Amino acid sequence: MTALPGGTSSPRAALHVGDQAPVLEHVLTRTDLVVYAGASGDFNPMHHDEVQATAAGQPSVFGHGMFSMGLCGTALTNYVGIGNVRRFGVRFVRQTWPGERLQTRITVTALREAGDDHLADLDVRLVNEEGEEKVVGSATAVVAPGA
Amino acid sequence: MADDTLEQLIGTSTGRSVITVERGHVARFADAVQDPSPVYRDPRAASAAGLPGIPAPPTYPFVMGNFGRYPELQVDDDPPGSPVAALLGSLLAGGGLILHGEQELTYRRPVLVGDVLVGEGRVADAYRKESGGHTMTFVVVETIWRDRDSGEEVTTSRMTVLHRS
């Protein structure tokens, strides 16, 4: 398998509609939220200040939506290769809470060609242990020819 | 705010930023999204992966306006303040919550360490909905990031924020 222009080679020799990416699992901690706040520049206190979050009626601090999307992005690039994502969009459906075991769910929904590119469309979700959806979205990536 | 005022917001600029993409920030961001890949940290790994430099994770474009926005890079015709911040601020003053509803990113090429990018934002849409006894005010901001030197489009962010009364 050869490297694709502008990106790493796809980890799969051949993708099929219905294929599922390896699940990325992560138990959310308050430290994750502090690290994400610093790395993103998003210091909304609802994500790191328990005193302010509970005063605002929240049961605790909760995760940045973009942390959830970022976790999905990591699972996505693990699957299609860094540099190969062409589009990635999500809806933020529910808050995430410290202690939740979050899991990515990525499924190939279509394989198509656009010009010289071979593209895969993927359904992308983040769920907790109970299967509650946190983010729901989709992505398009360049994949190896003949995939 | 009346709906005609909301409509007048569509098409208005949310400002311009010139930013640098820095290696330390990219590595830190990869840590934060739980990605240990050496491609985000080691130029040799990035090169072995067929990339012309260390790339940034796919959601980095959402946050990159917060870093590397040095004063000498900016151009002096930047419009002052964002009309979106003003709108959301005035809505929030009456209570309620600001929520990030949706986020879409498209990529012409990966964002790379060393890039100097110019981001120009505009309000792509603004509308109001009633839902479950709440008034929901939606604003969609589209930001196009171009390479400062070549002018090529690199990545576009489409962010939907909403105020729920």
CSV table of C-alpha atoms in Angstrom, one decimal:
chain,number,residue,atom,x,y,z
A,1,MET,CA,0.0,0.0,0.0
A,2,THR,CA,1.4,3.4,-1.0
A,3,ALA,CA,1.2,6.6,0.9
A,4,LEU,CA,-1.6,8.9,-0.3
A,5,PRO,CA,-0.9,12.4,-1.5
A,6,GLY,CA,-0.8,14.7,1.6
A,7,GLY,CA,-1.6,12.0,4.0
A,8,THR,CA,-0.7,8.7,5.7
A,9,SER,CA,-1.7,5.5,4.0
A,10,SER,CA,-5.1,4.0,5.0
A,11,PRO,CA,-4.7,1.3,7.6
A,12,ARG,CA,-7.0,-1.0,5.6
A,13,ALA,CA,-6.2,-2.5,2.3
A,14,ALA,CA,-9.9,-2.5,1.4
A,15,LEU,CA,-12.9,-0.9,3.0
A,16,HIS,CA,-16.4,-2.1,2.6
A,17,VAL,CA,-19.7,-0.4,3.4
A,18,GLY,CA,-20.7,-1.4,6.8
A,19,ASP,CA,-17.1,-1.8,8.1
A,20,GLN,CA,-16.6,-0.5,11.6
A,21,ALA,CA,-13.5,1.3,12.8
A,22,PRO,CA,-11.8,0.0,16.0
A,23,VAL,CA,-13.6,1.5,19.0
A,24,LEU,CA,-11.6,4.2,21.0
A,25,GLU,CA,-12.7,4.0,24.6
A,26,HIS,CA,-11.9,6.7,27.2
A,27,VAL,CA,-13.1,7.3,30.7
A,28,LEU,CA,-13.5,11.0,31.1
A,29,THR,CA,-11.7,12.7,34.0
A,30,ARG,CA,-11.7,16.2,35.4
A,31,THR,CA,-8.0,16.3,34.5
A,32,ASP,CA,-8.9,15.6,30.8
A,33,LEU,CA,-11.1,18.7,30.9
A,34,VAL,CA,-8.4,20.9,32.4
A,35,VAL,CA,-5.9,19.7,29.8
A,36,TYR,CA,-8.4,20.3,27.1
A,37,ALA,CA,-9.2,23.8,28.4
A,38,GLY,CA,-5.5,24.7,28.3
A,39,ALA,CA,-4.8,23.2,24.9
A,40,SER,CA,-7.9,24.7,23.3
A,41,GLY,CA,-8.0,28.1,25.1
A,42,ASP,CA,-11.6,27.4,26.1
A,43,PHE,CA,-11.8,28.5,29.8
A,44,ASN,CA,-15.6,28.4,30.2
A,45,PRO,CA,-15.8,27.6,33.9
A,46,MET,CA,-18.5,25.1,33.3
A,47,HIS,CA,-15.7,22.7,32.2
A,48,HIS,CA,-13.2,23.1,35.0
A,49,ASP,CA,-14.7,25.0,38.0
A,50,GLU,CA,-16.9,22.6,40.1
A,51,VAL,CA,-18.0,25.5,42.4
A,52,GLN,CA,-19.4,27.6,39.5
A,53,ALA,CA,-20.8,24.6,37.6
A,54,THR,CA,-22.9,23.4,40.6
A,55,ALA,CA,-23.9,27.0,41.4
A,56,ALA,CA,-25.3,27.2,37.9
A,57,GLY,CA,-27.4,24.1,38.6
A,58,GLN,CA,-25.2,21.5,36.9
A,59,PRO,CA,-24.5,18.3,38.8
A,60,SER,CA,-20.7,18.8,38.1
A,61,VAL,CA,-18.3,20.2,35.6
A,62,PHE,CA,-19.0,18.7,32.1
A,63,GLY,CA,-17.0,18.0,29.0
A,64,HIS,CA,-16.3,20.5,26.2
A,65,GLY,CA,-18.3,19.5,23.1
A,66,MET,CA,-15.1,19.9,21.2
A,67,PHE,CA,-13.4,17.4,23.4
A,68,SER,CA,-16.0,14.8,22.3
A,69,MET,CA,-15.5,15.8,18.7
A,70,GLY,CA,-11.7,15.6,19.2
A,71,LEU,CA,-12.0,12.1,20.6
A,72,CYS,CA,-14.0,11.1,17.6
A,73,GLY,CA,-11.3,12.8,15.4
A,74,THR,CA,-8.6,10.7,17.0
A,75,ALA,CA,-10.6,7.4,16.3
A,76,LEU,CA,-11.2,8.7,12.8
A,77,THR,CA,-7.6,9.4,11.9
A,78,ASN,CA,-6.6,6.1,13.6
A,79,TYR,CA,-8.8,4.4,11.0
A,80,VAL,CA,-8.3,6.5,7.8
A,81,GLY,CA,-4.8,7.9,8.4
A,82,ILE,CA,-3.7,11.3,9.5
A,83,GLY,CA,-4.0,13.9,6.7
A,84,ASN,CA,-6.8,12.0,4.8
A,85,VAL,CA,-9.9,13.6,6.4
A,86,ARG,CA,-11.7,15.9,3.9
A,87,ARG,CA,-14.8,16.8,6.0
A,88,PHE,CA,-15.9,16.2,9.5
A,89,GLY,CA,-19.1,17.5,11.1
A,90,VAL,CA,-21.1,16.7,14.2
A,91,ARG,CA,-24.1,17.7,16.2
A,92,PHE,CA,-23.6,18.0,19.9
A,93,VAL,CA,-26.5,15.9,21.4
A,94,ARG,CA,-25.7,15.5,25.1
A,95,GLN,CA,-23.3,16.7,27.7
A,96,THR,CA,-20.5,14.4,28.9
A,97,TRP,CA,-19.7,13.8,32.5
A,98,PRO,CA,-16.6,12.9,34.5
A,99,GLY,CA,-16.5,9.1,35.1
A,100,GLU,CA,-18.4,8.3,31.9
A,101,ARG,CA,-16.9,5.6,29.7
A,102,LEU,CA,-17.0,7.1,26.3
A,103,GLN,CA,-16.8,5.0,23.1
A,104,THR,CA,-16.5,6.0,19.5
A,105,ARG,CA,-18.7,4.3,16.9
A,106,ILE,CA,-17.5,4.8,13.3
A,107,THR,CA,-19.0,3.0,10.4
A,108,VAL,CA,-18.3,3.2,6.6
A,109,THR,CA,-21.6,4.3,5.0
A,110,ALA,CA,-20.5,4.8,1.3
A,111,LEU,CA,-17.5,4.4,-1.0
A,112,ARG,CA,-17.4,6.7,-4.0
A,113,GLU,CA,-15.1,8.5,-6.5
A,114,ALA,CA,-14.9,12.2,-6.9
A,115,GLY,CA,-12.5,13.2,-9.7
A,116,ASP,CA,-9.2,11.3,-9.0
A,117,ASP,CA,-10.1,10.8,-5.3
A,118,HIS,CA,-11.4,7.6,-3.8
A,119,LEU,CA,-13.6,8.7,-0.9
A,120,ALA,CA,-15.2,7.0,2.0
A,121,ASP,CA,-18.2,8.4,3.9
A,122,LEU,CA,-18.4,7.5,7.5
A,123,ASP,CA,-21.0,7.8,10.2
A,124,VAL,CA,-19.3,9.0,13.4
A,125,ARG,CA,-20.7,8.9,16.9
A,126,LEU,CA,-19.6,9.1,20.5
A,127,VAL,CA,-21.7,7.1,23.1
A,128,ASN,CA,-21.5,6.2,26.8
A,129,GLU,CA,-21.7,2.8,28.3
A,130,GLU,CA,-25.5,2.9,28.2
A,131,GLY,CA,-25.4,3.7,24.5
A,132,GLU,CA,-26.6,7.3,25.0
A,133,GLU,CA,-25.4,9.4,22.1
A,134,LYS,CA,-23.2,12.4,22.9
A,135,VAL,CA,-22.3,13.5,19.4
A,136,VAL,CA,-23.7,12.3,16.1
A,137,GLY,CA,-22.0,13.2,12.9
A,138,SER,CA,-20.3,12.1,9.7
A,139,ALA,CA,-17.0,12.4,7.9
A,140,THR,CA,-15.5,12.0,4.4
A,141,ALA,CA,-11.9,10.7,3.9
A,142,VAL,CA,-9.6,9.9,1.0
A,143,VAL,CA,-8.9,6.2,1.0
A,144,ALA,CA,-6.6,4.0,-0.9
A,145,PRO,CA,-7.6,3.3,-4.6
A,146,GLY,CA,-9.6,0.2,-4.9
A,147,ALA,CA,-10.7,0.3,-1.3
B,1,MET,CA,-34.1,41.4,19.4
B,2,ALA,CA,-36.5,41.5,16.5
B,3,ASP,CA,-36.0,39.0,13.7
B,4,ASP,CA,-35.3,41.7,11.1
B,5,THR,CA,-32.3,42.7,13.2
B,6,LEU,CA,-31.2,39.0,13.2
B,7,GLU,CA,-31.5,38.9,9.4
B,8,GLN,CA,-29.3,42.0,9.1
B,9,LEU,CA,-26.6,40.0,10.9
B,10,ILE,CA,-26.3,37.6,7.9
B,11,GLY,CA,-23.3,38.3,5.8
B,12,THR,CA,-21.6,40.5,8.4
B,13,SER,CA,-17.9,40.0,9.1
B,14,THR,CA,-16.9,38.4,12.4
B,15,GLY,CA,-13.3,39.6,12.0
B,16,ARG,CA,-10.0,38.6,10.6
B,17,SER,CA,-7.1,36.8,12.3
B,18,VAL,CA,-3.6,36.0,11.2
B,19,ILE,CA,-2.2,33.1,13.2
B,20,THR,CA,0.9,30.9,13.2
B,21,VAL,CA,0.7,27.2,13.8
B,22,GLU,CA,3.2,26.3,16.4
B,23,ARG,CA,4.7,22.9,17.1
B,24,GLY,CA,4.3,23.0,20.9
B,25,HIS,CA,0.6,23.9,20.7
B,26,VAL,CA,-0.1,21.2,18.2
B,27,ALA,CA,1.6,18.5,20.4
B,28,ARG,CA,-0.3,19.8,23.4
B,29,PHE,CA,-3.6,19.7,21.5
B,30,ALA,CA,-2.9,16.1,20.3
B,31,ASP,CA,-2.3,15.2,24.0
B,32,ALA,CA,-5.7,16.8,24.9
B,33,VAL,CA,-7.6,14.8,22.3
B,34,GLN,CA,-5.9,11.6,23.5
B,35,ASP,CA,-3.9,11.0,20.4
B,36,PRO,CA,-0.4,9.7,21.1
B,37,SER,CA,0.7,9.4,17.4
B,38,PRO,CA,4.3,10.4,16.8
B,39,VAL,CA,3.1,12.0,13.5
B,40,TYR,CA,1.9,15.0,15.6
B,41,ARG,CA,5.2,15.2,17.5
B,42,ASP,CA,8.1,14.1,15.4
B,43,PRO,CA,8.9,15.5,11.9
B,44,ARG,CA,10.5,12.2,10.9
B,45,ALA,CA,7.2,10.4,11.7
B,46,ALA,CA,5.3,13.0,9.7
B,47,SER,CA,7.6,12.6,6.8
B,48,ALA,CA,7.4,8.8,6.9
B,49,ALA,CA,3.6,9.3,6.8
B,50,GLY,CA,3.9,11.2,3.5
B,51,LEU,CA,3.3,14.6,5.0
B,52,PRO,CA,5.3,17.7,4.1
B,53,GLY,CA,5.4,18.8,7.8
B,54,ILE,CA,3.9,18.0,11.2
B,55,PRO,CA,0.1,18.1,10.8
B,56,ALA,CA,-2.4,19.3,13.3
B,57,PRO,CA,-5.3,17.0,14.5
B,58,PRO,CA,-8.5,17.4,12.6
B,59,THR,CA,-10.3,19.6,15.2
B,60,TYR,CA,-7.3,21.9,15.8
B,61,PRO,CA,-8.7,24.5,13.3
B,62,PHE,CA,-11.5,25.2,15.7
B,63,VAL,CA,-9.2,26.4,18.4
B,64,MET,CA,-6.2,27.7,16.4
B,65,GLY,CA,-7.5,31.3,16.4
B,66,ASN,CA,-6.8,31.3,20.2
B,67,PHE,CA,-3.1,30.8,19.7
B,68,GLY,CA,-0.2,32.4,17.8
B,69,ARG,CA,-2.3,35.5,17.0
B,70,TYR,CA,0.6,37.9,17.4
B,71,PRO,CA,0.1,41.6,17.1
B,72,GLU,CA,2.6,42.3,14.4
B,73,LEU,CA,0.9,39.8,12.1
B,74,GLN,CA,-2.4,41.5,12.2
B,75,VAL,CA,-3.6,44.0,9.5
B,76,ASP,CA,-5.0,47.3,10.7
B,77,ASP,CA,-8.3,47.2,8.9
B,78,ASP,CA,-9.6,44.4,11.1
B,79,PRO,CA,-13.2,45.3,12.0
B,80,PRO,CA,-13.5,46.0,15.7
B,81,GLY,CA,-15.4,43.4,17.8
B,82,SER,CA,-17.6,40.6,16.6
B,83,PRO,CA,-21.3,41.3,16.0
B,84,VAL,CA,-22.0,37.7,17.1
B,85,ALA,CA,-20.4,38.1,20.5
B,86,ALA,CA,-22.4,41.3,20.9
B,87,LEU,CA,-25.7,39.5,20.0
B,88,LEU,CA,-25.0,36.5,22.3
B,89,GLY,CA,-23.8,38.8,25.1
B,90,SER,CA,-27.0,40.8,25.0
B,91,LEU,CA,-29.2,37.6,24.9
B,92,LEU,CA,-27.2,36.1,27.8
B,93,ALA,CA,-27.7,39.3,29.8
B,94,GLY,CA,-31.4,38.3,30.0
B,95,GLY,CA,-30.5,34.8,31.2
B,96,GLY,CA,-30.4,31.4,29.5
B,97,LEU,CA,-27.6,29.4,28.1
B,98,ILE,CA,-25.2,29.6,25.1
B,99,LEU,CA,-24.7,26.2,23.5
B,100,HIS,CA,-22.4,24.9,20.7
B,101,GLY,CA,-25.0,23.1,18.6
B,102,GLU,CA,-23.1,21.8,15.6
B,103,GLN,CA,-19.6,22.0,14.1
B,104,GLU,CA,-18.3,21.2,10.7
B,105,LEU,CA,-14.8,21.4,9.3
B,106,THR,CA,-13.7,20.8,5.7
B,107,TYR,CA,-10.1,20.5,4.7
B,108,ARG,CA,-8.3,21.1,1.4
B,109,ARG,CA,-5.1,20.0,3.0
B,110,PRO,CA,-4.0,19.3,6.6
B,111,VAL,CA,-3.0,22.3,8.7
B,112,LEU,CA,0.8,22.1,9.2
B,113,VAL,CA,3.2,23.4,11.9
B,114,GLY,CA,4.8,26.5,10.5
B,115,ASP,CA,1.7,27.6,8.5
B,116,VAL,CA,0.8,31.3,8.7
B,117,LEU,CA,-3.0,31.3,8.1
B,118,VAL,CA,-5.5,34.1,7.6
B,119,GLY,CA,-8.9,33.4,9.0
B,120,GLU,CA,-11.9,35.5,7.8
B,121,GLY,CA,-15.3,34.9,9.4
B,122,ARG,CA,-18.8,35.9,8.4
B,123,VAL,CA,-22.2,35.2,9.7
B,124,ALA,CA,-23.6,32.5,7.3
B,125,ASP,CA,-27.0,32.3,8.8
B,126,ALA,CA,-29.0,33.6,11.8
B,127,TYR,CA,-32.5,32.5,12.8
B,128,ARG,CA,-34.9,31.9,15.7
B,129,LYS,CA,-37.0,28.9,16.6
B,130,GLU,CA,-39.5,28.2,19.4
B,131,SER,CA,-38.9,24.8,21.0
B,132,GLY,CA,-40.4,23.3,24.2
B,133,GLY,CA,-41.2,26.7,25.7
B,134,HIS,CA,-37.7,28.1,24.9
B,135,THR,CA,-36.7,30.7,22.3
B,136,MET,CA,-33.7,29.3,20.5
B,137,THR,CA,-31.6,31.9,18.6
B,138,PHE,CA,-29.2,30.2,16.1
B,139,VAL,CA,-26.1,31.8,14.6
B,140,VAL,CA,-23.9,30.1,12.0
B,141,VAL,CA,-20.4,31.5,11.6
B,142,GLU,CA,-18.3,30.4,8.7
B,143,THR,CA,-14.5,31.0,8.9
B,144,ILE,CA,-12.3,30.4,5.9
B,145,TRP,CA,-8.6,29.9,6.6
B,146,ARG,CA,-6.2,30.6,3.8
B,147,ASP,CA,-2.4,30.3,3.5
B,148,ARG,CA,-1.1,33.8,3.9
B,149,ASP,CA,1.6,33.4,1.3
B,150,SER,CA,-0.1,31.4,-1.4
B,151,GLY,CA,-3.7,32.5,-0.8
B,152,GLU,CA,-4.9,28.9,-1.1
B,153,GLU,CA,-7.8,27.8,1.0
B,154,VAL,CA,-6.7,25.4,3.7
B,155,THR,CA,-9.7,24.7,5.9
B,156,THR,CA,-13.2,26.0,6.6
B,157,SER,CA,-15.1,26.0,9.9
B,158,ARG,CA,-18.8,26.2,10.1
B,159,MET,CA,-19.9,26.7,13.7
B,160,THR,CA,-23.5,26.7,14.9
B,161,VAL,CA,-24.0,28.4,18.3
B,162,LEU,CA,-27.3,29.0,19.9
B,163,HIS,CA,-28.8,30.8,22.8
B,164,ARG,CA,-31.6,29.0,24.6
B,165,SER,CA,-33.8,31.4,26.7
